C-alpha atoms as one frame of an Amber mdcrd trajectory, in Angstrom:
protein
  37.898 137.880  79.962  40.172 136.961  82.836  39.127 137.259  86.468  40.447
 140.571  87.853  40.621 141.333  91.566  41.759 144.673  93.009  42.846 144.753
  96.642  44.597 147.235  98.952  48.366 147.128  98.591  51.154 147.264 101.143
  53.960 146.384  98.709  55.402 149.740  97.715  58.496 148.117  96.190  56.361
 146.303  93.632  54.510 149.547  92.844  57.792 151.425  92.510  59.328 148.778
  90.246  56.388 148.388  87.864  56.001 152.163  87.595  59.688 152.654  86.843
  59.649 149.845  84.250  56.504 151.064  82.498  57.433 154.746  82.532  61.129
 154.564  81.630  60.639 155.318  77.909  58.491 158.373  78.644  60.894 159.637
  81.309  63.941 159.133  79.087  62.296 160.979  76.217  61.644 163.967  78.500
  64.868 163.654  80.500  62.883 163.175  83.723  64.783 161.701  86.647  62.975
 159.266  88.936  62.348 160.968  92.290  62.263 158.324  95.003  61.387 160.837
  97.742  58.358 161.948  95.738  57.319 158.314  95.292  57.742 157.625  99.030
  55.543 160.610  99.898  52.940 159.630  97.322  52.818 156.123  98.776  51.793
 157.638 102.111  49.324 160.120 100.587  47.560 157.939  97.997  45.214 154.972
  98.251  47.227 152.115  96.776  45.805 148.934  95.265  47.241 145.817  93.656
  45.692 144.319  90.551  45.476 140.540  90.372  44.397 138.466  87.409  43.800
 134.734  87.656  45.687 134.640  90.984  48.748 136.480  89.636  49.673 140.031
  90.607  49.779 142.039  87.370  49.657 145.701  88.321  48.858 148.619  90.559
  46.275 151.363  90.617  46.609 154.409  92.876  44.235 157.258  93.752  43.921
 160.439  95.728  40.836 162.478  96.490  41.050 166.208  95.817  37.998 168.210
  96.911  35.148 166.440  95.097  37.317 164.908  92.406  39.093 161.598  92.241
  42.596 161.599  90.780  43.759 158.378  89.164  47.449 158.834  89.897  48.785
 155.548  88.569  47.488 152.687  86.489  50.329 150.305  85.759  49.827 146.864
  84.232  52.659 144.408  83.596  53.611 144.575  79.928  52.932 140.872  79.325
  49.431 141.220  80.823  48.280 144.201  78.749  45.569 143.758  76.135  43.549
 141.301  78.239  40.852 143.654  79.586  42.652 144.266  82.883  42.973 148.015
  82.279  39.263 148.226  81.514  38.493 146.424  84.785  40.746 148.909  86.609
  38.884 151.848  85.081  35.566 150.307  86.135  37.070 150.064  89.626  38.159
 153.723  89.399  34.621 154.798  88.532  33.216 152.860  91.488  35.970 154.132
  93.795  35.062 157.705  92.819  31.359 157.102  93.419  32.071 155.471  96.797
  34.079 158.560  97.764  31.323 160.970  96.643  33.411 162.389  93.805  31.984
 164.195  90.818  34.791 163.450  88.348  37.786 161.228  87.763  40.931 162.942
  86.489  44.161 161.492  85.150  47.308 162.642  83.406  49.018 160.659  80.693
  51.831 161.189  78.231  50.076 161.914  74.920  51.871 159.172  72.934  50.983
 156.494  75.500  48.727 153.859  73.893  46.624 153.903  77.086  45.012 157.126
  75.829  42.789 154.970  73.596  41.810 152.817  76.586  40.877 155.915  78.573
  38.800 157.302  75.714  36.918 153.994  75.350  36.181 154.106  79.091  34.581
 157.557  78.817  37.454 159.931  79.498  37.792 163.014  77.351  40.820 165.233
  76.849  40.606 168.317  79.034  43.962 169.790  78.065  46.873 168.549  76.038
  50.411 169.587  75.271  53.547 167.947  73.957  54.481 166.607  77.363  51.200
 165.835  79.111  47.550 165.188  78.450  44.998 165.731  81.201  41.816 163.710
  80.854  38.563 163.725  82.791  35.560 161.451  83.161  32.633 163.744  83.912
  29.819 161.238  83.941  30.162 158.661  86.648
């Protein structure tokens, strides 16, 4: 497996761009318009990290803490870097981040047809609720 390093991020333009690129097919399908004001506010409210692999920036991971739960708000990996174990390393980081912040669970939301659902299940997430437009998943056992 490649060497993955996750560090705090200050580059919101990179985070915005990779999120828009990765999510465009899901947004188009649901006729969701990108909301730049919402992104700007989330950048201020969330803990934002860059994902590096073998000295190349390949993604972002973003969190917020809600009561005693950790919310994985974004996990975006460059398309050409997917399938290399980077997402798994990010989920290991998410588990540790939650523990470090005294959280009892890690939550995330994902579009149900997103292939990342399988990654989340392998990492220990289970489906909490699911509909046509959104699947909420939780990792209970940190």
